[in-house]
Coordinates of C-alpha atoms (C1' of nucleotides) in Angstrom, one line a residue:
Chain A
M112 CA -12.9 1.2 -33.1
E113 CA -13.5 2.1 -36.7
M114 CA -9.9 1.8 -37.6
D115 CA -8.1 0.7 -40.7
H116 CA -7.0 -2.8 -40.4
A117 CA -6.8 -3.7 -44.0
R118 CA -3.6 -5.5 -44.3
G119 CA -1.8 -8.1 -46.2
N120 CA -2.4 -8.1 -49.9
S121 CA -5.0 -5.4 -49.7
M122 CA -2.3 -3.1 -48.4
R123 CA 0.4 -4.5 -50.7
N124 CA -1.9 -4.1 -53.7
G125 CA -2.6 -0.5 -52.8
H126 CA -6.1 -1.0 -51.6
H127 CA -6.9 1.1 -48.7
H128 CA -10.0 1.2 -46.5
G129 CA -10.8 4.1 -44.2
S130 CA -12.8 2.1 -41.8
A131 CA -13.2 -1.4 -40.5
T132 CA -15.6 -2.2 -43.2
V133 CA -14.9 -2.9 -46.8
Q134 CA -17.1 -2.6 -49.8
L135 CA -17.2 -5.7 -51.9
Q136 CA -19.1 -6.1 -55.1
S137 CA -21.3 -9.2 -55.4
E138 CA -20.9 -11.3 -58.4
D139 CA -23.9 -9.9 -60.2
Q140 CA -23.2 -6.4 -59.0
E141 CA -26.8 -6.2 -57.8
E142 CA -25.9 -5.3 -54.3
L143 CA -22.9 -4.2 -52.3
E144 CA -22.2 -6.2 -49.2
E145 CA -20.4 -4.6 -46.4
L146 CA -17.9 -6.8 -44.7
R147 CA -16.4 -5.9 -41.4
R148 CA -12.8 -6.4 -40.7
G149 CA -10.5 -5.9 -37.8
P150 CA -11.1 -6.5 -34.1
W151 CA -14.3 -8.1 -33.1
T152 CA -16.7 -6.3 -30.9
V153 CA -18.5 -7.8 -27.9
E154 CA -21.7 -7.7 -29.8
E155 CA -20.2 -9.7 -32.7
D156 CA -18.8 -12.2 -30.3
F157 CA -22.1 -12.7 -28.6
A158 CA -23.8 -13.1 -32.0
L159 CA -21.4 -15.8 -33.0
I160 CA -21.5 -17.6 -29.7
N161 CA -25.3 -17.4 -29.6
Y162 CA -25.7 -18.8 -33.1
I163 CA -23.3 -21.6 -32.6
A164 CA -24.8 -22.5 -29.3
H165 CA -28.2 -23.0 -31.0
H166 CA -27.1 -24.3 -34.4
G167 CA -23.7 -25.6 -33.9
E168 CA -20.8 -25.1 -36.2
G169 CA -21.4 -25.5 -39.9
R170 CA -20.5 -24.0 -43.1
W171 CA -18.8 -20.8 -42.0
N172 CA -19.9 -18.6 -44.8
S173 CA -23.5 -19.4 -44.4
L174 CA -23.1 -19.3 -40.7
A175 CA -21.8 -15.8 -40.9
R176 CA -24.8 -14.7 -42.9
C177 CA -27.4 -16.5 -40.8
A178 CA -25.9 -15.1 -37.6
G179 CA -26.2 -11.6 -39.0
L180 CA -22.5 -11.1 -38.9
K181 CA -21.0 -8.9 -41.6
R182 CA -17.9 -11.0 -41.5
T183 CA -16.3 -13.6 -43.8
G184 CA -16.8 -17.2 -42.9
K185 CA -13.1 -17.4 -42.4
S186 CA -13.1 -14.6 -39.9
C187 CA -15.9 -16.2 -38.0
R188 CA -14.1 -19.5 -37.9
L189 CA -10.9 -18.0 -36.8
R190 CA -12.6 -16.0 -34.0
W191 CA -14.5 -19.1 -32.8
L192 CA -11.6 -21.4 -32.9
N193 CA -9.0 -19.1 -31.4
Y194 CA -11.0 -17.2 -28.8
L195 CA -14.7 -18.0 -28.3
R196 CA -15.0 -21.8 -28.1
P197 CA -15.3 -22.8 -24.5
D198 CA -12.4 -25.1 -24.4
V199 CA -9.8 -22.6 -25.5
R200 CA -7.2 -22.0 -22.9
R201 CA -6.0 -18.6 -22.1
G202 CA -3.1 -17.4 -20.1
N203 CA 0.6 -17.8 -20.2
I204 CA 2.2 -20.8 -21.7
T205 CA 3.3 -23.0 -18.8
L206 CA 6.7 -24.6 -18.5
E207 CA 5.3 -27.9 -19.4
E208 CA 3.7 -26.5 -22.4
Q209 CA 6.9 -24.8 -23.4
L210 CA 8.7 -28.1 -23.1
M211 CA 6.1 -29.8 -25.2
I212 CA 6.3 -27.1 -27.8
L213 CA 10.0 -27.3 -28.1
E214 CA 10.0 -31.1 -28.3
L215 CA 7.2 -31.3 -30.8
H216 CA 8.6 -28.5 -33.0
S217 CA 11.9 -30.3 -33.1
R218 CA 10.0 -33.3 -34.4
W219 CA 7.6 -31.7 -36.8
G220 CA 8.8 -28.2 -37.5
N221 CA 6.3 -25.5 -38.1
R222 CA 3.3 -27.8 -38.1
W223 CA 1.5 -25.5 -35.7
S224 CA -1.8 -27.1 -36.0
K225 CA -0.4 -30.6 -35.4
I226 CA 1.6 -29.3 -32.4
A227 CA -1.5 -27.6 -31.0
Q228 CA -3.4 -30.9 -31.1
H229 CA -1.1 -32.1 -28.4
L230 CA -1.7 -29.0 -26.2
P231 CA -5.3 -29.1 -25.3
G232 CA -6.9 -25.7 -25.3
R233 CA -4.0 -24.1 -27.1
T234 CA -4.5 -22.8 -30.6
D235 CA -2.0 -23.1 -33.4
N236 CA -2.0 -19.3 -33.6
E237 CA -1.0 -19.0 -30.0
I238 CA 1.8 -21.6 -30.3
K239 CA 3.0 -19.9 -33.5
N240 CA 3.1 -16.6 -31.7
Y241 CA 4.9 -18.1 -28.8
W242 CA 7.5 -19.6 -31.1
R243 CA 8.1 -16.4 -33.0
T244 CA 8.2 -14.1 -30.0
R245 CA 10.0 -16.3 -27.5
V246 CA 12.0 -18.9 -29.3
Q247 CA 13.1 -16.9 -32.2
K248 CA 14.1 -14.1 -29.9
H249 CA 16.7 -16.3 -28.4
A250 CA 18.0 -17.4 -31.7
K251 CA 18.4 -13.8 -32.5
Q252 CA 20.3 -13.2 -29.3
L253 CA 22.6 -16.0 -30.3
K254 CA 23.0 -14.6 -33.7
C255 CA 22.1 -17.8 -35.3
D256 CA 19.3 -19.1 -37.4
V257 CA 16.4 -20.7 -35.6
D258 CA 16.6 -23.6 -38.0
S259 CA 20.3 -24.1 -37.6
K260 CA 21.6 -27.3 -36.0
Q261 CA 23.4 -25.3 -33.4
F262 CA 20.3 -23.6 -32.2
K263 CA 18.3 -26.9 -32.3
D264 CA 21.0 -28.5 -30.2
T265 CA 21.0 -25.6 -27.9
M266 CA 17.3 -26.1 -27.3
R267 CA 17.6 -29.7 -26.8
Y268 CA 20.6 -30.0 -24.6
L269 CA 20.4 -26.8 -22.7
W270 CA 17.1 -25.2 -22.9
M271 CA 14.9 -28.2 -22.5
P272 CA 16.8 -29.7 -19.6
R273 CA 16.6 -26.4 -17.8
L274 CA 12.9 -26.3 -18.4
V275 CA 12.7 -29.6 -16.8
E276 CA 14.6 -28.4 -13.8
R277 CA 12.4 -25.5 -13.4
I278 CA 9.3 -27.6 -13.6
Q279 CA 10.7 -29.8 -10.9
A280 CA 11.8 -26.8 -8.9
A281 CA 8.3 -25.2 -9.2
A282 CA 6.7 -28.5 -8.2
N283 CA 9.0 -28.8 -5.2
T284 CA 8.4 -25.2 -4.2
T285 CA 4.7 -25.5 -4.4
T286 CA 4.4 -28.8 -2.7
G287 CA 7.2 -28.4 -0.3
A288 CA 9.7 -31.2 0.3
S289 CA 6.9 -33.7 0.7
S290 CA 6.4 -36.2 -2.0
S291 CA 2.9 -35.1 -2.9
S292 CA 1.2 -36.6 -5.8
T293 CA 1.9 -33.7 -8.0
T294 CA 5.6 -33.8 -7.4
T295 CA 5.7 -37.5 -7.9
N296 CA 3.8 -37.3 -11.1
T297 CA 5.9 -34.5 -12.4
N298 CA 9.1 -36.3 -11.7
S299 CA 7.8 -39.5 -13.1
A300 CA 6.7 -37.8 -16.3
I301 CA 10.0 -36.0 -16.7
N302 CA 12.0 -39.1 -16.1
N303 CA 9.9 -40.9 -18.6
M304 CA 10.6 -38.2 -21.1
G305 CA 14.3 -38.9 -20.6
I306 CA 15.3 -35.8 -18.7
A307 CA 16.5 -36.2 -15.2
S308 CA 17.9 -32.7 -14.7
A309 CA 19.8 -30.1 -16.5
G310 CA 22.6 -31.7 -18.5
Q311 CA 21.7 -35.2 -17.6
V312 CA 20.2 -37.9 -19.6
V313 CA 18.4 -40.9 -18.4
L314 CA 17.1 -43.8 -20.2
P315 CA 13.5 -44.0 -21.0
Q316 CA 11.1 -46.4 -19.3
A317 CA 9.1 -47.4 -22.2
N318 CA 6.3 -49.8 -21.7
A319 CA 5.5 -52.7 -24.0
N320 CA 3.6 -50.4 -26.3
G321 CA 6.5 -48.2 -26.7
N322 CA 4.9 -45.4 -24.7
L323 CA 6.7 -43.8 -21.9
G324 CA 4.3 -44.3 -19.2
G325 CA 1.8 -41.7 -20.2
V326 CA 2.0 -40.0 -16.9
Q327 CA -0.1 -36.9 -16.8
I328 CA 1.0 -33.7 -15.2
N329 CA -1.1 -31.1 -13.7
P330 CA 0.6 -27.9 -14.7
S331 CA -1.6 -25.7 -12.5
F332 CA 1.1 -25.4 -9.9
T333 CA 2.9 -22.8 -11.9
S334 CA 2.1 -19.2 -11.2
E335 CA 2.2 -18.7 -14.9
N336 CA -0.8 -20.7 -15.4
S337 CA -3.2 -18.0 -14.7
S338 CA -6.3 -17.6 -16.7
T339 CA -6.8 -14.1 -17.8
G340 CA -9.8 -12.4 -16.7
A341 CA -11.1 -9.1 -17.9
S342 CA -8.5 -7.2 -19.7
S343 CA -8.0 -4.5 -22.2
D344 CA -7.5 -5.5 -25.8
S345 CA -4.9 -3.9 -28.0
F346 CA -7.3 -1.2 -29.0
G347 CA -7.9 0.2 -25.6
R348 CA -11.5 -1.0 -25.2
S349 CA -12.4 -3.2 -22.3
Q350 CA -12.2 -6.7 -23.5
L351 CA -14.0 -9.6 -22.0
S352 CA -11.9 -12.6 -21.7
P353 CA -13.4 -15.0 -24.2
V354 CA -13.2 -17.8 -21.7
S355 CA -13.5 -16.4 -18.2
E356 CA -16.2 -14.0 -18.8
L357 CA -17.7 -13.9 -22.2
T358 CA -18.2 -17.6 -22.5
D359 CA -18.8 -18.2 -18.8
C360 CA -21.6 -15.9 -18.6
Y361 CA -23.2 -17.5 -21.6
N362 CA -25.2 -20.6 -21.0
Y363 CA -23.5 -23.1 -23.2
P364 CA -25.0 -26.3 -24.2
A365 CA -23.5 -29.4 -22.6
V366 CA -21.0 -29.9 -25.4
N367 CA -17.5 -29.2 -24.4
Q368 CA -18.2 -28.7 -20.8
N369 CA -16.2 -31.6 -19.7
Q370 CA -13.2 -30.7 -21.7
N371 CA -11.8 -28.4 -19.2
Q372 CA -10.5 -31.4 -17.4
D373 CA -8.3 -32.2 -20.3
Y374 CA -6.2 -29.1 -20.5
L375 CA -5.3 -29.3 -16.9
Q376 CA -3.6 -32.6 -17.6
P377 CA -1.4 -32.4 -20.7
N378 CA -0.6 -35.9 -21.7
Y379 CA 3.1 -36.5 -22.4
Q380 CA 2.5 -39.9 -23.9
Q381 CA 3.3 -38.5 -27.3
L382 CA 6.8 -37.7 -26.2
G383 CA 7.9 -41.2 -26.5
S384 CA 10.7 -40.7 -28.9
F385 CA 12.0 -37.8 -27.0
T386 CA 14.5 -39.8 -25.1
E387 CA 16.6 -41.2 -27.8
S388 CA 17.1 -37.8 -29.3
L389 CA 18.6 -36.6 -26.1
I390 CA 21.6 -38.8 -26.6
S391 CA 24.6 -36.5 -26.8
P392 CA 24.9 -34.7 -30.1
S393 CA 28.1 -33.7 -31.8
G394 CA 29.4 -32.4 -28.6
Y395 CA 28.7 -28.7 -28.8
F396 CA 27.8 -28.4 -25.2
N397 CA 29.7 -31.2 -23.5
Q398 CA 33.0 -29.4 -23.6
G399 CA 33.4 -28.6 -20.0
L400 CA 29.9 -27.2 -19.8
D401 CA 29.0 -27.8 -16.2
F402 CA 25.5 -26.8 -15.5
Q403 CA 25.6 -27.0 -11.8
P404 CA 27.7 -24.0 -10.9
M405 CA 25.5 -21.9 -13.1
E406 CA 22.3 -23.1 -11.7
Q407 CA 23.2 -22.0 -8.2
T408 CA 22.8 -18.4 -9.1
N409 CA 20.5 -18.8 -12.1
P410 CA 17.2 -17.1 -11.6
W411 CA 16.0 -19.3 -14.4
V412 CA 15.9 -22.1 -12.0
A413 CA 15.4 -20.1 -8.9
G414 CA 12.0 -19.1 -10.1
G415 CA 11.9 -15.9 -12.1
D416 CA 10.1 -15.6 -15.3
A417 CA 11.2 -18.7 -17.1
S418 CA 9.9 -17.7 -20.4
D419 CA 12.2 -14.7 -20.8
N420 CA 15.3 -15.9 -19.1
M421 CA 16.3 -18.9 -20.9
W422 CA 19.9 -17.9 -20.9
N423 CA 22.0 -15.9 -18.5
V424 CA 24.9 -13.8 -19.6
E425 CA 27.4 -16.6 -19.2
D426 CA 25.3 -18.9 -21.3
I427 CA 24.9 -16.5 -24.1
W428 CA 28.6 -15.7 -24.1
F429 CA 29.5 -19.3 -24.1
L430 CA 27.1 -20.2 -26.8
Q431 CA 28.2 -17.4 -29.0
Q432 CA 31.8 -18.7 -28.6
Q433 CA 30.6 -22.1 -29.7
F434 CA 28.8 -20.8 -32.7
N435 CA 31.7 -18.7 -33.8
T436 CA 34.0 -21.6 -33.6
N437 CA 31.7 -24.0 -35.4
I438 CA 30.4 -21.8 -38.2
Chain B
dA28 C1' 9.3 11.7 -17.6
dA29 C1' 9.8 11.0 -22.3
dG30 C1' 11.0 8.8 -26.4
dG31 C1' 12.4 4.8 -28.8
dA32 C1' 12.9 -0.2 -29.2
dA33 C1' 11.2 -4.5 -28.5
dA34 C1' 7.6 -7.7 -27.5
dC35 C1' 3.1 -9.3 -27.8
dC36 C1' -0.7 -11.1 -30.3
dA37 C1' -5.2 -10.6 -32.9
dA38 C1' -6.4 -10.9 -37.4
dC39 C1' -5.4 -10.8 -41.9
dC40 C1' -3.5 -13.1 -46.3
dG41 C1' -2.5 -16.6 -50.0
dC42 C1' -2.1 -21.3 -50.9
dC43 C1' -3.8 -25.7 -51.3
dG44 C1' -6.5 -29.8 -50.4
dT45 C1' -11.2 -31.3 -49.9
dT46 C1' -16.1 -31.0 -50.5
dC47 C1' -20.1 -29.7 -52.9
dC48 C1' -23.0 -29.0 -56.8
Chain C
dT78 C1' -16.3 -34.6 -64.0
dG79 C1' -14.9 -30.1 -63.4
dG80 C1' -15.4 -25.7 -61.5
dA81 C1' -16.7 -23.2 -57.4
dA82 C1' -16.9 -22.9 -52.6
dC83 C1' -15.2 -24.0 -48.4
dG84 C1' -12.0 -25.1 -44.7
dG85 C1' -7.5 -25.5 -42.8
dC86 C1' -2.9 -24.2 -42.6
dG87 C1' 1.3 -21.5 -42.1
dG88 C1' 3.2 -16.9 -42.9
dT89 C1' 2.8 -12.1 -42.2
dT90 C1' 1.4 -7.6 -40.6
dG91 C1' 0.8 -3.8 -37.7
dG92 C1' -1.4 -1.6 -33.5
dT93 C1' -0.8 -1.6 -28.7
dT94 C1' 1.7 -2.5 -24.6
dT95 C1' 5.8 -3.0 -22.1
dC96 C1' 10.5 -2.4 -21.4
dC97 C1' 14.7 0.1 -21.6
dT98 C1' 17.7 4.1 -21.8

DNA sequence: AAGGAAACCAACCGCCGTTCC
DNA sequence: TGGAACGGCGGTTGGTTTCCT
């Protein structure tokens, strides 16, 4: 556990620490304060949870001191917000959440915190990591910049409609052919977002307030929506899932208890302007691009791991041709 | 089976706006 | 009122895990 995790400027500036603690001189040099760095221990987690449970959140620097944590206030805040608070949601990003992220990112760019506000239980850090590892990976595969118009168009007119198809397929698979409430709600929401199926665009059904119905979807039908239980952290020690075990076994005050309801029902109201932007772009992908034949053998729709199979070989080849001719 | 590459993600950083004293 | 402290944000790092050859 006592590993060197000094990074960033400390590393760049040549500072090196042989352990997870760092010696900092106080302003008046009367005492040296040891500050821990690196991964949090279970004991530290409990100390932080325990303190906040009794005293609430406050000024993080003083909180860290009062809780007996040899951590910076920033570190405590980050740990709490990203992992320990009871309403943080763990587990894979669901298809609906992926769709939400893509849409909101297309609207706001790297405003991770703002995007996270629309994904209850998800942290900006998690969304940021998702974007970097999943989305940027595909831009890399296509040999184009993630900020390029081509890639953005690809997301909007290929990736996102396919996500919708998979959402619908998953809903249908889970619920059977019957028109269960989940299926109905999902399709309604998707239609209200302006996506009928891959490659198709439907008109929005905005209400008088300009919202698109505000239909809520229960994403829990996807197999990916699994909450992680006990697992190993990246340093080999057994790690308690901050939510499923660590926080569950702790007797929290009533605060936040009812928020679990929220993140089971992402609200797509905010996607009101999604539809108009789905109107055909400059025509990159309308040139004889017929989704249907592809879908028949596309595991992306058939139910594999959506997050890693956004494109099949044909897609990538086709898109690369498009990029080469448009660059 | 082993080694390398890629992916994942927790935790750090600096910057900057806000709040406090 | 101005400097210090704090909080929030986006960017980055690097250790571990998983995948691929």
